[in-house]
Amino acid sequence: MAASMIQLIGFMLSMLGQFLISAATAIDMWSLQDRSFTVVTNVYTYSGLWNLCVGTSYGTTQCRPYFTILGLPALLQAVRALMIVGIVIGAIGCLIAIFSMKCLKMGNMEDNIKATMTLTSGIMFLLAGVCGIAGVSAFANLIVQSFRFTTYADGGFSSFGGAGIGGLSGNLTPRYTFGPALFVGWIGGAILVVGGIMMCLACRGMTPERNRAYDGMTYKAASHHTIYKSDTRPRPAINDSYKAQSVEGRHSNQRFDYV
């Protein structure tokens, strides 16, 4: 009963994590423009793995997909590959986990086969979660490096020697910060890892015990050093009345069995 509950909870968590990393891959808000030092905040840009978008405070959005693959950074392509691999592995793990559920009866499938399938799906969920976390973390590292090395274009002061408004009259290069898709991907990957661990733990409870005590007599085979002893019990004497007599009147050792 405990193994079935752990398996069911692990399966539900894995399905939730699979949905979250799939949603994170499709969302375009992986990097969001930082509007802390911009005067015009009505227009902002954000980008994802597939599109570059411009949004306004009025709710209008216009997106443009990346029309090229060779012109994209290598890290962005690696993040794409990691997320796609994670989604594919997680989908296969979900399909295997459905057929390995202990609460479902499918033909004459034994518990050993279901335990093996549960372990396989748990390992796949772990791999999918690791791929999702690795892809999101790599993209977040790229945003952090870009944010740190982005500086002012004119030094922050006007060319007339006086400070501008707030001391920030120079033009700023747009800087980007974490978007909502990164947090969705992190949460989804973590849930997938937890679900995979629970599926692997449920596999141990589904395996039948091998050392079972059976009621019955035990048989011990004879060893190679068995010593055989001669029978020393007294044997009954042979009755001589059954001995046949010869023609000459002497007893012979020949016996006849009468029926």
C-alpha positions as a printed Julia matrix, in Angstrom:
259×3 Matrix{Float64}:
  0.0     0.0     0.0
  2.81    2.41    0.87
  4.61    1.62   -2.4
  1.45    2.34   -4.4
  0.98    5.72   -2.68
  4.62    6.72   -3.22
  4.38    5.66   -6.86
  1.17    7.62   -7.4
  2.52   10.79   -5.75
  5.77   10.52   -7.69
  3.86   10.1   -10.94
  1.68   13.15  -10.28
  4.69   15.29   -9.37
  6.52   14.15  -12.48
  3.56   15.02  -14.67
  3.41   18.48  -13.1
  7.13   19.02  -13.6
  6.87   17.84  -17.2
  4.1    20.37  -17.84
  6.11   23.19  -16.25
  9.3    22.64  -18.25
  7.23   22.34  -21.43
  5.5    25.63  -20.61
  8.82   27.28  -19.79
 10.22   26.23  -23.16
  7.26   27.76  -24.99
  7.15   31.02  -22.99
  9.03   33.93  -24.61
  9.89   35.76  -21.38
 13.26   34.2   -20.66
 15.01   37.56  -20.54
 13.18   40.77  -19.7
 14.49   44.29  -20.22
 15.53   46.01  -17.03
 13.61   49.32  -16.8
 15.24   50.59  -13.63
 17.21   53.38  -15.37
 14.98   54.08  -18.35
 12.75   57.11  -18.6
 10.28   55.63  -21.06
  8.78   52.56  -19.41
  5.82   52.15  -21.73
  7.84   50.17  -24.24
 10.06   47.24  -23.29
 11.59   44.24  -24.98
 11.87   40.64  -23.93
 13.1    37.5   -25.6
 12.89   33.75  -25.32
 14.28   30.68  -27.01
 12.27   31.19  -30.18
 11.09   34.82  -30.46
 12.18   38.39  -29.83
  9.24   40.51  -28.68
  8.39   44.14  -27.99
  5.6    44.92  -25.56
  3.87   48.05  -24.36
  2.1    48.99  -21.19
 -1.16   49.11  -23.14
 -1.08   45.34  -23.63
  0.0    45.2   -27.25
  2.82   42.83  -28.18
  4.69   42.2   -31.38
  7.05   39.25  -31.73
  9.55   38.3   -34.39
 10.97   34.78  -34.57
 14.62   34.04  -35.04
 14.85   33.45  -38.77
 18.34   32.04  -38.63
 20.04   29.22  -36.78
 23.66   29.77  -37.72
 23.59   33.38  -36.56
 22.4    32.54  -33.04
 24.82   32.16  -30.13
 26.04   28.65  -29.45
 24.83   28.79  -25.85
 21.28   29.58  -26.96
 21.29   26.59  -29.28
 22.63   24.39  -26.46
 19.82   25.58  -24.17
 17.29   24.75  -26.86
 18.73   21.26  -27.22
 18.73   20.64  -23.47
 15.11   21.7   -23.06
 13.93   19.64  -26.03
 15.83   16.56  -24.82
 14.36   17.02  -21.34
 10.82   17.24  -22.72
 11.26   14.14  -24.9
 12.76   12.05  -22.1
 10.06   13.19  -19.68
  7.31   12.31  -22.16
  8.72    8.8   -22.63
  9.01    8.45  -18.85
  5.35    9.45  -18.43
  4.27    6.86  -20.99
  6.23    4.11  -19.25
  4.98    5.2   -15.82
  1.34    4.9   -16.92
  1.77    1.2   -17.77
  3.78    0.56  -14.59
  1.16    1.83  -12.15
  0.43   -0.78   -9.51
 -3.19    0.32   -9.19
 -3.83   -0.56  -12.85
 -4.28   -4.15  -13.98
 -3.09   -4.79  -17.51
 -3.17   -8.42  -18.54
 -0.95  -10.82  -16.64
  1.87   -8.35  -15.98
  3.9    -9.43  -12.97
  5.09   -7.18  -10.16
  8.72   -7.66  -11.16
  8.07   -6.2   -14.6
  6.14   -3.27  -13.12
  8.94   -2.6   -10.65
 11.48   -2.51  -13.49
  9.3    -0.16  -15.51
  8.83    2.08  -12.47
 12.59    2.29  -11.96
 13.1     3.08  -15.64
 10.54    5.89  -15.6
 12.06    7.3   -12.39
 15.5     7.46  -13.97
 14.02    9.17  -17.04
 12.28   11.75  -14.86
 15.58   12.43  -13.1
 17.36   12.95  -16.41
 14.57   15.21  -17.69
 14.72   17.33  -14.54
 18.5    17.63  -14.75
 18.29   18.67  -18.41
 15.67   21.31  -17.6
 17.62   22.74  -14.67
 20.87   22.74  -16.68
 19.27   24.55  -19.62
 17.63   27.24  -17.49
 20.77   27.74  -15.41
 22.94   28.14  -18.51
 20.62   30.82  -19.89
 20.52   32.57  -16.5
 24.32   32.59  -16.42
 24.33   34.26  -19.83
 21.97   36.96  -18.56
 24.09   37.57  -15.46
 27.26   38.0   -17.51
 25.51   40.36  -19.94
 24.07   42.39  -17.06
 27.42   42.8   -15.34
 29.38   43.87  -18.41
 26.78   46.36  -19.67
 27.93   49.95  -18.86
 26.98   53.53  -19.64
 27.64   54.85  -23.14
 28.56   58.47  -22.21
 29.86   58.02  -18.68
 26.7    59.31  -17.02
 27.59   63.03  -17.27
 26.79   65.67  -19.88
 29.47   67.05  -22.19
 29.15   70.55  -20.68
 30.71   69.52  -17.41
 27.54   69.56  -15.38
 25.6    66.62  -14.14
 22.38   65.8   -15.87
 19.09   64.91  -14.3
 19.9    62.55  -11.52
 23.45   62.34  -12.81
 22.34   59.94  -15.54
 22.13   61.97  -18.74
 24.2    59.44  -20.73
 22.65   56.84  -22.96
 22.29   53.38  -21.44
 22.69   50.13  -23.28
 19.57   48.02  -22.61
 20.19   45.49  -19.88
 18.18   42.33  -19.36
 17.2    40.48  -16.22
 15.53   37.19  -15.36
 12.16   36.55  -16.93
  9.27   34.51  -15.5
 10.11   31.53  -17.74
 13.37   30.93  -15.86
 11.59   30.49  -12.54
  8.99   28.24  -14.13
 11.77   26.08  -15.58
 13.64   25.87  -12.27
 10.52   24.86  -10.38
  9.53   22.33  -13.03
 12.98   20.74  -13.09
 13.1    20.48   -9.3
  9.64   18.86   -9.19
 10.73   16.4   -11.86
 13.78   15.42   -9.82
 11.65   14.88   -6.7
  9.12   12.84   -8.67
 11.87   10.69  -10.18
 13.36    9.98   -6.75
  9.96    8.93   -5.42
  9.43    6.61   -8.39
 12.8     4.98   -7.74
 11.91    4.54   -4.06
  8.57    2.98   -4.97
 10.4     0.39   -7.06
 11.94   -1.15   -3.95
  8.56   -1.65   -2.3
  7.08   -3.26   -5.41
  9.74   -5.96   -5.67
  8.59   -9.19   -3.96
 10.74  -10.6    -1.2
 13.02  -13.38   -2.32
 13.72  -14.98    1.06
 10.34  -16.32    2.09
  9.81  -19.06    4.68
  7.8   -21.99    3.34
  6.16  -24.54    5.62
  7.37  -28.02    4.86
 10.13  -30.54    5.36
 13.66  -29.76    4.35
 15.73  -32.24    2.41
 19.44  -32.48    2.93
 21.39  -34.22    0.23
 23.99  -36.75    1.19
 27.54  -35.47    1.28
 30.47  -37.01   -0.53
 31.97  -38.23    2.74
 29.06  -40.46    3.74
 30.24  -43.55    5.67
 28.25  -46.72    5.15
 28.21  -49.3     7.96
 27.45  -52.97    7.69
 24.24  -54.28    9.14
 25.05  -56.11   12.41
 21.49  -57.02   13.29
 20.86  -60.8    13.79
 19.16  -62.52   10.94
 16.52  -65.27   11.44
 17.7   -68.87   10.99
 16.62  -70.81    7.93
 14.17  -73.6     8.61
 15.71  -76.88    7.42
 12.33  -78.53    7.12
 11.97  -77.17    3.65
 15.11  -78.96    2.49
 14.35  -81.7     0.08
 15.69  -85.18    0.61
 17.63  -86.94   -2.05
 16.95  -90.36   -3.29
 19.69  -91.79   -1.11
 18.03  -90.43    2.06
 20.5   -87.64    2.74
 19.57  -84.0     3.1
 20.52  -81.67    0.3
 20.93  -77.94    0.35
 18.33  -77.49   -2.38
 15.13  -75.69   -1.31
 11.8   -75.49   -2.97
  9.29  -72.79   -2.53
  5.77  -74.04   -2.27
  2.91  -71.93   -3.4
